[in-house]
PDB file of C-alpha atoms and ligand atoms in Angstrom:
ATOM      1  CA  MET A   1     101.667 123.359 140.210  1.00  0.00           C
ATOM      2  CA  LYS A   2     103.127 127.094 141.558  1.00  0.00           C
ATOM      3  CA  GLN A   3     106.706 126.031 141.611  1.00  0.00           C
ATOM      4  CA  GLY A   4     106.142 125.337 137.805  1.00  0.00           C
ATOM      5  CA  MET A   5     104.763 128.163 136.978  1.00  0.00           C
ATOM      6  CA  ARG A   6     106.900 130.373 138.055  1.00  0.00           C
ATOM      7  CA  ARG A   7     109.912 128.034 136.845  1.00  0.00           C
ATOM      8  CA  LEU A   8     107.849 128.422 132.967  1.00  0.00           C
ATOM      9  CA  ALA A   9     108.130 132.140 133.356  1.00  0.00           C
ATOM     10  CA  GLY A  10     111.709 131.735 134.194  1.00  0.00           C
ATOM     11  CA  ALA A  11     112.793 129.635 131.115  1.00  0.00           C
ATOM     12  CA  ALA A  12     110.213 131.820 129.226  1.00  0.00           C
ATOM     13  CA  ALA A  13     111.869 135.250 130.701  1.00  0.00           C
ATOM     14  CA  LEU A  14     116.513 132.902 129.863  1.00  0.00           C
ATOM     15  CA  ALA A  15     114.925 132.340 126.006  1.00  0.00           C
ATOM     16  CA  LEU A  16     113.874 136.129 125.545  1.00  0.00           C
ATOM     17  CA  ALA A  17     117.041 136.876 127.351  1.00  0.00           C
ATOM     18  CA  SER A  18     119.585 135.140 125.236  1.00  0.00           C
ATOM     19  CA  SER A  19     117.924 136.618 122.133  1.00  0.00           C
ATOM     20  CA  LEU A  20     118.955 139.567 123.408  1.00  0.00           C
ATOM     21  CA  ALA A  21     122.564 140.071 123.653  1.00  0.00           C
ATOM     22  CA  LEU A  22     123.407 142.514 126.081  1.00  0.00           C
ATOM     23  CA  ALA A  23     120.514 141.282 129.006  1.00  0.00           C
ATOM     24  CA  PRO A  24     122.363 141.250 132.163  1.00  0.00           C
ATOM     25  CA  ALA A  25     122.842 136.637 133.135  1.00  0.00           C
ATOM     26  CA  ALA A  26     119.699 136.081 135.124  1.00  0.00           C
ATOM     27  CA  SER A  27     119.844 135.448 138.715  1.00  0.00           C
ATOM     28  CA  ALA A  28     119.903 131.825 140.130  1.00  0.00           C
ATOM     29  CA  ASP A  29     116.877 129.679 139.678  1.00  0.00           C
ATOM     30  CA  PRO A  30     114.859 128.128 142.935  1.00  0.00           C
ATOM     31  CA  PRO A  31     116.059 124.440 143.247  1.00  0.00           C
ATOM     32  CA  PHE A  32     113.891 121.927 142.068  1.00  0.00           C
ATOM     33  CA  VAL A  33     111.231 120.921 143.996  1.00  0.00           C
ATOM     34  CA  PRO A  34     109.636 117.279 143.446  1.00  0.00           C
ATOM     35  CA  GLU A  35     106.147 117.582 144.273  1.00  0.00           C
ATOM     36  CA  GLY A  36     104.453 116.155 147.455  1.00  0.00           C
ATOM     37  CA  LYS A  37     108.340 117.034 149.677  1.00  0.00           C
ATOM     38  CA  GLY A  38     109.925 119.986 150.392  1.00  0.00           C
ATOM     39  CA  PRO A  39     113.529 120.812 150.793  1.00  0.00           C
ATOM     40  CA  GLY A  40     114.867 119.998 153.889  1.00  0.00           C
ATOM     41  CA  LEU A  41     113.495 116.813 154.807  1.00  0.00           C
ATOM     42  CA  PRO A  42     115.293 114.406 156.901  1.00  0.00           C
ATOM     43  CA  VAL A  43     116.094 110.957 154.858  1.00  0.00           C
ATOM     44  CA  ALA A  44     118.013 108.244 156.173  1.00  0.00           C
ATOM     45  CA  ALA A  45     120.785 107.746 153.330  1.00  0.00           C
ATOM     46  CA  GLN A  46     121.851 111.090 151.573  1.00  0.00           C
ATOM     47  CA  PRO A  47     124.951 110.604 150.046  1.00  0.00           C
ATOM     48  CA  LEU A  48     124.343 113.546 148.099  1.00  0.00           C
ATOM     49  CA  VAL A  49     124.063 116.158 150.939  1.00  0.00           C
ATOM     50  CA  GLY A  50     125.490 119.426 149.640  1.00  0.00           C
ATOM     51  CA  VAL A  51     126.287 118.771 146.373  1.00  0.00           C
ATOM     52  CA  ARG A  52     124.867 120.999 143.981  1.00  0.00           C
ATOM     53  CA  ILE A  53     123.572 119.274 139.495  1.00  0.00           C
ATOM     54  CA  ALA A  54     122.172 120.788 137.304  1.00  0.00           C
ATOM     55  CA  VAL A  55     120.320 118.999 134.655  1.00  0.00           C
ATOM     56  CA  ASP A  56     119.417 119.823 130.992  1.00  0.00           C
ATOM     57  CA  PRO A  57     116.397 118.437 129.489  1.00  0.00           C
ATOM     58  CA  GLY A  58     118.049 118.418 125.957  1.00  0.00           C
ATOM     59  CA  HIS A  59     115.360 120.318 123.167  1.00  0.00           C
ATOM     60  CA  ASN A  60     111.503 121.039 124.181  1.00  0.00           C
ATOM     61  CA  GLY A  61     108.407 120.108 123.156  1.00  0.00           C
ATOM     62  CA  GLY A  62     106.980 123.477 121.671  1.00  0.00           C
ATOM     63  CA  ARG A  63     109.327 124.364 119.548  1.00  0.00           C
ATOM     64  CA  THR A  64     106.963 124.058 116.336  1.00  0.00           C
ATOM     65  CA  GLN A  65     104.989 126.625 117.980  1.00  0.00           C
ATOM     66  CA  ASP A  66     107.438 129.086 117.171  1.00  0.00           C
ATOM     67  CA  PRO A  67     110.061 128.395 114.620  1.00  0.00           C
ATOM     68  CA  GLU A  68     111.455 131.499 114.588  1.00  0.00           C
ATOM     69  CA  ALA A  69     112.192 131.717 118.012  1.00  0.00           C
ATOM     70  CA  ALA A  70     113.026 128.260 117.629  1.00  0.00           C
ATOM     71  CA  ASN A  71     115.499 128.584 114.694  1.00  0.00           C
ATOM     72  CA  HIS A  72     117.255 132.396 116.717  1.00  0.00           C
ATOM     73  CA  PRO A  73     120.889 132.208 116.025  1.00  0.00           C
ATOM     74  CA  VAL A  74     122.865 132.494 119.263  1.00  0.00           C
ATOM     75  CA  PRO A  75     126.517 131.760 119.986  1.00  0.00           C
ATOM     76  CA  ASP A  76     127.734 129.022 119.818  1.00  0.00           C
ATOM     77  CA  GLY A  77     130.985 129.966 122.343  1.00  0.00           C
ATOM     78  CA  ARG A  78     133.391 129.365 119.731  1.00  0.00           C
ATOM     79  CA  GLY A  79     132.485 132.559 117.767  1.00  0.00           C
ATOM     80  CA  ASP A  80     129.712 130.834 115.406  1.00  0.00           C
ATOM     81  CA  ARG A  81     125.970 131.155 115.702  1.00  0.00           C
ATOM     82  CA  VAL A  82     124.003 128.546 116.055  1.00  0.00           C
ATOM     83  CA  ALA A  83     120.135 127.869 116.754  1.00  0.00           C
ATOM     84  CA  CYS A  84     118.478 128.386 119.745  1.00  0.00           C
ATOM     85  CA  ASN A  85     117.005 125.296 119.986  1.00  0.00           C
ATOM     86  CA  THR A  86     116.889 122.742 117.763  1.00  0.00           C
ATOM     87  CA  THR A  87     114.041 119.535 117.407  1.00  0.00           C
ATOM     88  CA  GLY A  88     115.994 116.457 118.186  1.00  0.00           C
ATOM     89  CA  THR A  89     115.673 112.871 117.349  1.00  0.00           C
ATOM     90  CA  ALA A  90     112.370 110.418 117.525  1.00  0.00           C
ATOM     91  CA  SER A  91     111.555 107.292 117.164  1.00  0.00           C
ATOM     92  CA  VAL A  92     110.066 106.060 113.706  1.00  0.00           C
ATOM     93  CA  ASP A  93     106.764 105.231 115.739  1.00  0.00           C
ATOM     94  CA  GLY A  94     106.978 109.179 116.568  1.00  0.00           C
ATOM     95  CA  TYR A  95     108.885 109.210 120.659  1.00  0.00           C
ATOM     96  CA  SER A  96     110.922 111.992 120.672  1.00  0.00           C
ATOM     97  CA  GLU A  97     114.544 112.959 122.062  1.00  0.00           C
ATOM     98  CA  HIS A  98     112.066 115.995 124.047  1.00  0.00           C
ATOM     99  CA  GLU A  99     110.533 113.051 125.613  1.00  0.00           C
ATOM    100  CA  PHE A 100     112.291 111.090 126.392  1.00  0.00           C
ATOM    101  CA  ALA A 101     115.296 113.457 127.912  1.00  0.00           C
ATOM    102  CA  PHE A 102     112.463 115.675 130.205  1.00  0.00           C
ATOM    103  CA  GLU A 103     110.883 112.210 131.351  1.00  0.00           C
ATOM    104  CA  VAL A 104     114.201 110.441 132.322  1.00  0.00           C
ATOM    105  CA  SER A 105     115.662 113.948 133.243  1.00  0.00           C
ATOM    106  CA  GLU A 106     112.818 114.619 135.923  1.00  0.00           C
ATOM    107  CA  GLN A 107     113.201 111.202 137.272  1.00  0.00           C
ATOM    108  CA  LEU A 108     116.692 111.400 137.428  1.00  0.00           C
ATOM    109  CA  ALA A 109     116.049 115.274 139.133  1.00  0.00           C
ATOM    110  CA  THR A 110     113.913 113.528 141.819  1.00  0.00           C
ATOM    111  CA  HIS A 111     116.122 110.758 143.495  1.00  0.00           C
ATOM    112  CA  LEU A 112     118.819 112.806 143.186  1.00  0.00           C
ATOM    113  CA  ASP A 113     117.114 114.894 145.318  1.00  0.00           C
ATOM    114  CA  GLY A 114     116.046 112.435 147.753  1.00  0.00           C
ATOM    115  CA  LEU A 115     118.918 111.361 148.338  1.00  0.00           C
ATOM    116  CA  GLY A 116     120.463 114.965 149.471  1.00  0.00           C
ATOM    117  CA  ALA A 117     121.191 116.957 146.790  1.00  0.00           C
ATOM    118  CA  GLN A 118     120.019 120.085 145.343  1.00  0.00           C
ATOM    119  CA  VAL A 119     119.094 119.337 141.651  1.00  0.00           C
ATOM    120  CA  TRP A 120     118.263 123.043 139.350  1.00  0.00           C
ATOM    121  CA  MET A 121     116.599 122.144 135.564  1.00  0.00           C
ATOM    122  CA  THR A 122     116.808 123.820 132.844  1.00  0.00           C
ATOM    123  CA  ARG A 123     113.430 123.633 131.873  1.00  0.00           C
ATOM    124  CA  SER A 124     110.357 122.417 134.128  1.00  0.00           C
ATOM    125  CA  ASP A 125     108.086 121.461 131.440  1.00  0.00           C
ATOM    126  CA  ASP A 126     108.128 119.582 128.496  1.00  0.00           C
ATOM    127  CA  GLU A 127     106.059 122.413 125.998  1.00  0.00           C
ATOM    128  CA  GLY A 128     108.406 125.297 125.598  1.00  0.00           C
ATOM    129  CA  ILE A 129     110.636 126.528 123.220  1.00  0.00           C
ATOM    130  CA  GLY A 130     113.917 127.610 125.375  1.00  0.00           C
ATOM    131  CA  PRO A 131     116.696 127.901 127.068  1.00  0.00           C
ATOM    132  CA  CYS A 132     118.498 128.495 123.968  1.00  0.00           C
ATOM    133  CA  VAL A 133     121.907 125.921 124.307  1.00  0.00           C
ATOM    134  CA  ASP A 134     124.008 128.950 125.003  1.00  0.00           C
ATOM    135  CA  ARG A 135     121.759 129.863 128.237  1.00  0.00           C
ATOM    136  CA  ARG A 136     121.598 125.807 128.792  1.00  0.00           C
ATOM    137  CA  GLY A 137     125.689 125.853 129.305  1.00  0.00           C
ATOM    138  CA  THR A 138     125.578 129.654 131.442  1.00  0.00           C
ATOM    139  CA  PHE A 139     123.183 127.885 133.534  1.00  0.00           C
ATOM    140  CA  ALA A 140     125.413 125.537 135.342  1.00  0.00           C
ATOM    141  CA  GLU A 141     127.530 128.864 136.722  1.00  0.00           C
ATOM    142  CA  ASP A 142     124.146 131.150 137.581  1.00  0.00           C
ATOM    143  CA  ASN A 143     123.377 128.560 139.661  1.00  0.00           C
ATOM    144  CA  ASP A 144     126.982 127.907 140.908  1.00  0.00           C
ATOM    145  CA  VAL A 145     126.066 123.742 140.199  1.00  0.00           C
ATOM    146  CA  ASP A 146     128.893 121.430 141.111  1.00  0.00           C
ATOM    147  CA  LEU A 147     128.171 119.265 138.136  1.00  0.00           C
ATOM    148  CA  MET A 148     125.937 119.850 135.143  1.00  0.00           C
ATOM    149  CA  VAL A 149     124.155 116.543 133.539  1.00  0.00           C
ATOM    150  CA  SER A 150     122.474 117.122 129.765  1.00  0.00           C
ATOM    151  CA  ILE A 151     120.500 114.285 128.897  1.00  0.00           C
ATOM    152  CA  HIS A 152     120.047 113.486 125.398  1.00  0.00           C
ATOM    153  CA  ALA A 153     119.415 110.280 122.767  1.00  0.00           C
ATOM    154  CA  SER A 154     121.793 110.439 120.206  1.00  0.00           C
ATOM    155  CA  SER A 155     121.167 111.065 116.461  1.00  0.00           C
ATOM    156  CA  ILE A 156     124.475 111.663 114.874  1.00  0.00           C
ATOM    157  CA  GLU A 157     125.775 107.763 114.620  1.00  0.00           C
ATOM    158  CA  ASP A 158     124.992 105.118 112.149  1.00  0.00           C
ATOM    159  CA  GLU A 159     121.420 104.886 113.163  1.00  0.00           C
ATOM    160  CA  ASP A 160     121.190 100.688 113.177  1.00  0.00           C
ATOM    161  CA  THR A 161     124.134 100.966 116.142  1.00  0.00           C
ATOM    162  CA  PRO A 162     122.915 100.746 119.651  1.00  0.00           C
ATOM    163  CA  GLY A 163     124.259 102.442 122.143  1.00  0.00           C
ATOM    164  CA  PHE A 164     125.368 105.276 124.273  1.00  0.00           C
ATOM    165  CA  VAL A 165     128.242 108.542 123.571  1.00  0.00           C
ATOM    166  CA  ALA A 166     129.093 110.882 126.796  1.00  0.00           C
ATOM    167  CA  VAL A 167     130.101 114.327 125.128  1.00  0.00           C
ATOM    168  CA  VAL A 168     132.229 117.178 126.753  1.00  0.00           C
ATOM    169  CA  ALA A 169     133.448 120.388 125.212  1.00  0.00           C
ATOM    170  CA  GLY A 170     136.716 120.155 123.314  1.00  0.00           C
ATOM    171  CA  PRO A 171     139.342 121.668 122.744  1.00  0.00           C
ATOM    172  CA  PRO A 172     138.412 122.899 126.790  1.00  0.00           C
ATOM    173  CA  LEU A 173     137.419 126.454 126.992  1.00  0.00           C
ATOM    174  CA  SER A 174     138.008 126.999 129.924  1.00  0.00           C
ATOM    175  CA  GLU A 175     139.258 124.570 133.430  1.00  0.00           C
ATOM    176  CA  SER A 176     136.414 123.301 134.023  1.00  0.00           C
ATOM    177  CA  GLN A 177     136.301 121.614 130.549  1.00  0.00           C
ATOM    178  CA  GLY A 178     139.249 119.526 130.356  1.00  0.00           C
ATOM    179  CA  GLU A 179     140.119 117.139 133.697  1.00  0.00           C
ATOM    180  CA  PRO A 180     137.351 117.919 135.054  1.00  0.00           C
ATOM    181  CA  SER A 181     134.924 116.926 132.813  1.00  0.00           C
ATOM    182  CA  HIS A 182     136.449 113.661 131.328  1.00  0.00           C
ATOM    183  CA  GLU A 183     136.057 112.922 135.252  1.00  0.00           C
ATOM    184  CA  LEU A 184     132.631 113.211 134.806  1.00  0.00           C
ATOM    185  CA  ALA A 185     132.363 111.637 132.090  1.00  0.00           C
ATOM    186  CA  GLU A 186     134.601 108.553 133.105  1.00  0.00           C
ATOM    187  CA  SER A 187     132.430 108.010 136.220  1.00  0.00           C
ATOM    188  CA  LEU A 188     129.067 108.708 134.088  1.00  0.00           C
ATOM    189  CA  VAL A 189     130.171 105.608 131.585  1.00  0.00           C
ATOM    190  CA  GLN A 190     131.412 103.542 134.288  1.00  0.00           C
ATOM    191  CA  GLY A 191     127.799 103.873 136.164  1.00  0.00           C
ATOM    192  CA  LEU A 192     126.151 103.159 132.723  1.00  0.00           C
ATOM    193  CA  GLU A 193     128.226 100.551 132.111  1.00  0.00           C
ATOM    194  CA  ASP A 194     127.572  98.373 135.506  1.00  0.00           C
ATOM    195  CA  ALA A 195     124.085  98.630 134.980  1.00  0.00           C
ATOM    196  CA  GLY A 196     124.648  96.997 132.176  1.00  0.00           C
ATOM    197  CA  PHE A 197     124.371 100.079 129.413  1.00  0.00           C
ATOM    198  CA  THR A 198     126.486  99.620 126.175  1.00  0.00           C
ATOM    199  CA  ALA A 199     128.806 102.135 124.117  1.00  0.00           C
ATOM    200  CA  ASN A 200     128.235 102.532 120.606  1.00  0.00           C
ATOM    201  CA  GLN A 201     130.188 100.276 118.920  1.00  0.00           C
ATOM    202  CA  ASP A 202     130.591 103.684 115.799  1.00  0.00           C
ATOM    203  CA  VAL A 203     132.591 105.506 118.320  1.00  0.00           C
ATOM    204  CA  ASP A 204     136.329 104.578 119.672  1.00  0.00           C
ATOM    205  CA  GLU A 205     136.134 105.488 122.981  1.00  0.00           C
ATOM    206  CA  PRO A 206     132.888 105.935 125.595  1.00  0.00           C
ATOM    207  CA  VAL A 207     133.823 109.795 125.835  1.00  0.00           C
ATOM    208  CA  VAL A 208     134.207 111.687 123.211  1.00  0.00           C
ATOM    209  CA  GLU A 209     134.815 115.721 122.546  1.00  0.00           C
ATOM    210  CA  ARG A 210     132.830 117.610 120.357  1.00  0.00           C
ATOM    211  CA  SER A 211     133.359 121.251 119.724  1.00  0.00           C
ATOM    212  CA  ASP A 212     129.966 121.994 118.441  1.00  0.00           C
ATOM    213  CA  ASP A 213     127.747 121.863 121.283  1.00  0.00           C
ATOM    214  CA  ALA A 214     126.908 125.663 122.402  1.00  0.00           C
ATOM    215  CA  THR A 215     125.551 124.008 125.810  1.00  0.00           C
ATOM    216  CA  LEU A 216     128.805 122.481 126.874  1.00  0.00           C
ATOM    217  CA  ASN A 217     130.874 125.049 125.476  1.00  0.00           C
ATOM    218  CA  PHE A 218     129.455 127.791 127.593  1.00  0.00           C
ATOM    219  CA  SER A 219     129.377 125.468 131.041  1.00  0.00           C
ATOM    220  CA  ARG A 220     132.071 126.694 133.321  1.00  0.00           C
ATOM    221  CA  ARG A 221     131.453 123.900 135.361  1.00  0.00           C
ATOM    222  CA  PRO A 222     131.981 120.213 134.797  1.00  0.00           C
ATOM    223  CA  THR A 223     129.490 119.174 131.996  1.00  0.00           C
ATOM    224  CA  VAL A 224     128.429 115.899 130.318  1.00  0.00           C
ATOM    225  CA  LEU A 225     125.973 115.004 127.365  1.00  0.00           C
ATOM    226  CA  LEU A 226     124.498 112.053 127.182  1.00  0.00           C
ATOM    227  CA  GLU A 227     122.791 110.404 124.435  1.00  0.00           C
ATOM    228  CA  LEU A 228     121.820 107.730 126.845  1.00  0.00           C
ATOM    229  CA  GLY A 229     120.651 105.725 123.895  1.00  0.00           C
ATOM    230  CA  GLN A 230     119.960 105.527 119.653  1.00  0.00           C
ATOM    231  CA  LEU A 231     116.049 106.425 119.144  1.00  0.00           C
ATOM    232  CA  ARG A 232     116.766 105.204 115.536  1.00  0.00           C
ATOM    233  CA  ASN A 233     117.354 101.744 116.755  1.00  0.00           C
ATOM    234  CA  PRO A 234     114.206 100.158 117.078  1.00  0.00           C
ATOM    235  CA  ASP A 235     115.036  98.120 119.367  1.00  0.00           C
ATOM    236  CA  GLU A 236     116.754 100.924 121.766  1.00  0.00           C
ATOM    237  CA  ALA A 237     113.826 103.077 121.227  1.00  0.00           C
ATOM    238  CA  GLU A 238     111.355 100.498 122.690  1.00  0.00           C
ATOM    239  CA  MET A 239     113.305 100.226 126.122  1.00  0.00           C
ATOM    240  CA  MET A 240     114.346 103.941 126.511  1.00  0.00           C
ATOM    241  CA  ARG A 241     110.350 104.457 126.214  1.00  0.00           C
ATOM    242  CA  SER A 242     110.166 101.626 128.430  1.00  0.00           C
ATOM    243  CA  GLU A 243     109.465 102.396 132.192  1.00  0.00           C
ATOM    244  CA  GLU A 244     111.615  99.972 133.128  1.00  0.00           C
ATOM    245  CA  GLY A 245     113.935 101.270 130.946  1.00  0.00           C
ATOM    246  CA  GLN A 246     114.249 104.841 132.233  1.00  0.00           C
ATOM    247  CA  GLN A 247     114.020 103.854 135.667  1.00  0.00           C
ATOM    248  CA  ARG A 248     117.398 101.716 134.863  1.00  0.00           C
ATOM    249  CA  TYR A 249     119.215 104.941 133.239  1.00  0.00           C
ATOM    250  CA  VAL A 250     118.271 106.859 136.436  1.00  0.00           C
ATOM    251  CA  GLU A 251     120.291 104.731 138.662  1.00  0.00           C
ATOM    252  CA  ALA A 252     123.011 104.266 136.079  1.00  0.00           C
ATOM    253  CA  LEU A 253     123.394 107.803 136.480  1.00  0.00           C
ATOM    254  CA  THR A 254     123.056 108.692 140.178  1.00  0.00           C
ATOM    255  CA  ASP A 255     125.823 105.447 140.720  1.00  0.00           C
ATOM    256  CA  GLY A 256     128.001 107.757 138.590  1.00  0.00           C
ATOM    257  CA  VAL A 257     127.786 111.314 140.289  1.00  0.00           C
ATOM    258  CA  ILE A 258     127.189 109.504 143.478  1.00  0.00           C
ATOM    259  CA  ALA A 259     131.217 108.148 142.670  1.00  0.00           C
ATOM    260  CA  TRP A 260     132.068 111.722 140.989  1.00  0.00           C
ATOM    261  CA  ALA A 261     130.553 113.039 144.319  1.00  0.00           C
ATOM    262  CA  HIS A 262     132.874 110.862 147.037  1.00  0.00           C
ATOM    263  CA  ASP A 263     135.859 111.803 144.807  1.00  0.00           C
ATOM    264  CA  HIS A 264     135.006 115.272 144.081  1.00  0.00           C
ATOM    265  CA  HIS A 265     133.173 116.716 146.793  1.00  0.00           C
TER     266      HIS A 265
HETATM  267 ZN1   ZN B 301     120.158 116.264 121.607  1.00  0.00          ZN
END
């Protein structure tokens, strides 16, 4: 697919640019267009017309091809440096976080597009290395989106404990990282809970602040990182891998985005 090829080239360029500290900001990417569908087709119910959304599938599948590029240090947004891209977690039977993130993100982008939103994805396939985590953050402003959702699976909590966690940058480094990101997180959490998903019981609240995530630190738009489930928990991993489970995530997150857009757009 030509569109995909162009975006792949763009992603590679982004990864390269972020290894050069003085490289200029990337120009805006073309929005995501689902296969077999052009932009602007009339659809009866489009609650997200005019809403610009970035979807960030965490990690990437080609990391092992070039560990040096993947481990290249980039700024974390708070004075430290982190690896361009980490491996992410995986289920005990080998279903990886990058694959889960990409599958859910692509379905989510397609669904949001069908509801009238303009959607940008930070990566267009699951075979590359970048973009580096700092550029995933600046991607939101580069494309002037209204909100960004970064899709991950959990790896930081006790691996036996299932459930999702919503993460925002904290303490905030910009206006969009305080209340606006918290409000987006609350909407997404509500969508997930209404759909029957439960928050991870190892955290006191389903929305937590973290200071060490470069994507969140560099974003200048309301942004939430979602660890949608615990891949190390075999039962939850099975659900996360299933078509039905992924569809439920997509619908839950879409409901959260619609509720947020209703109040903020
Ligand atoms: Zn992750």
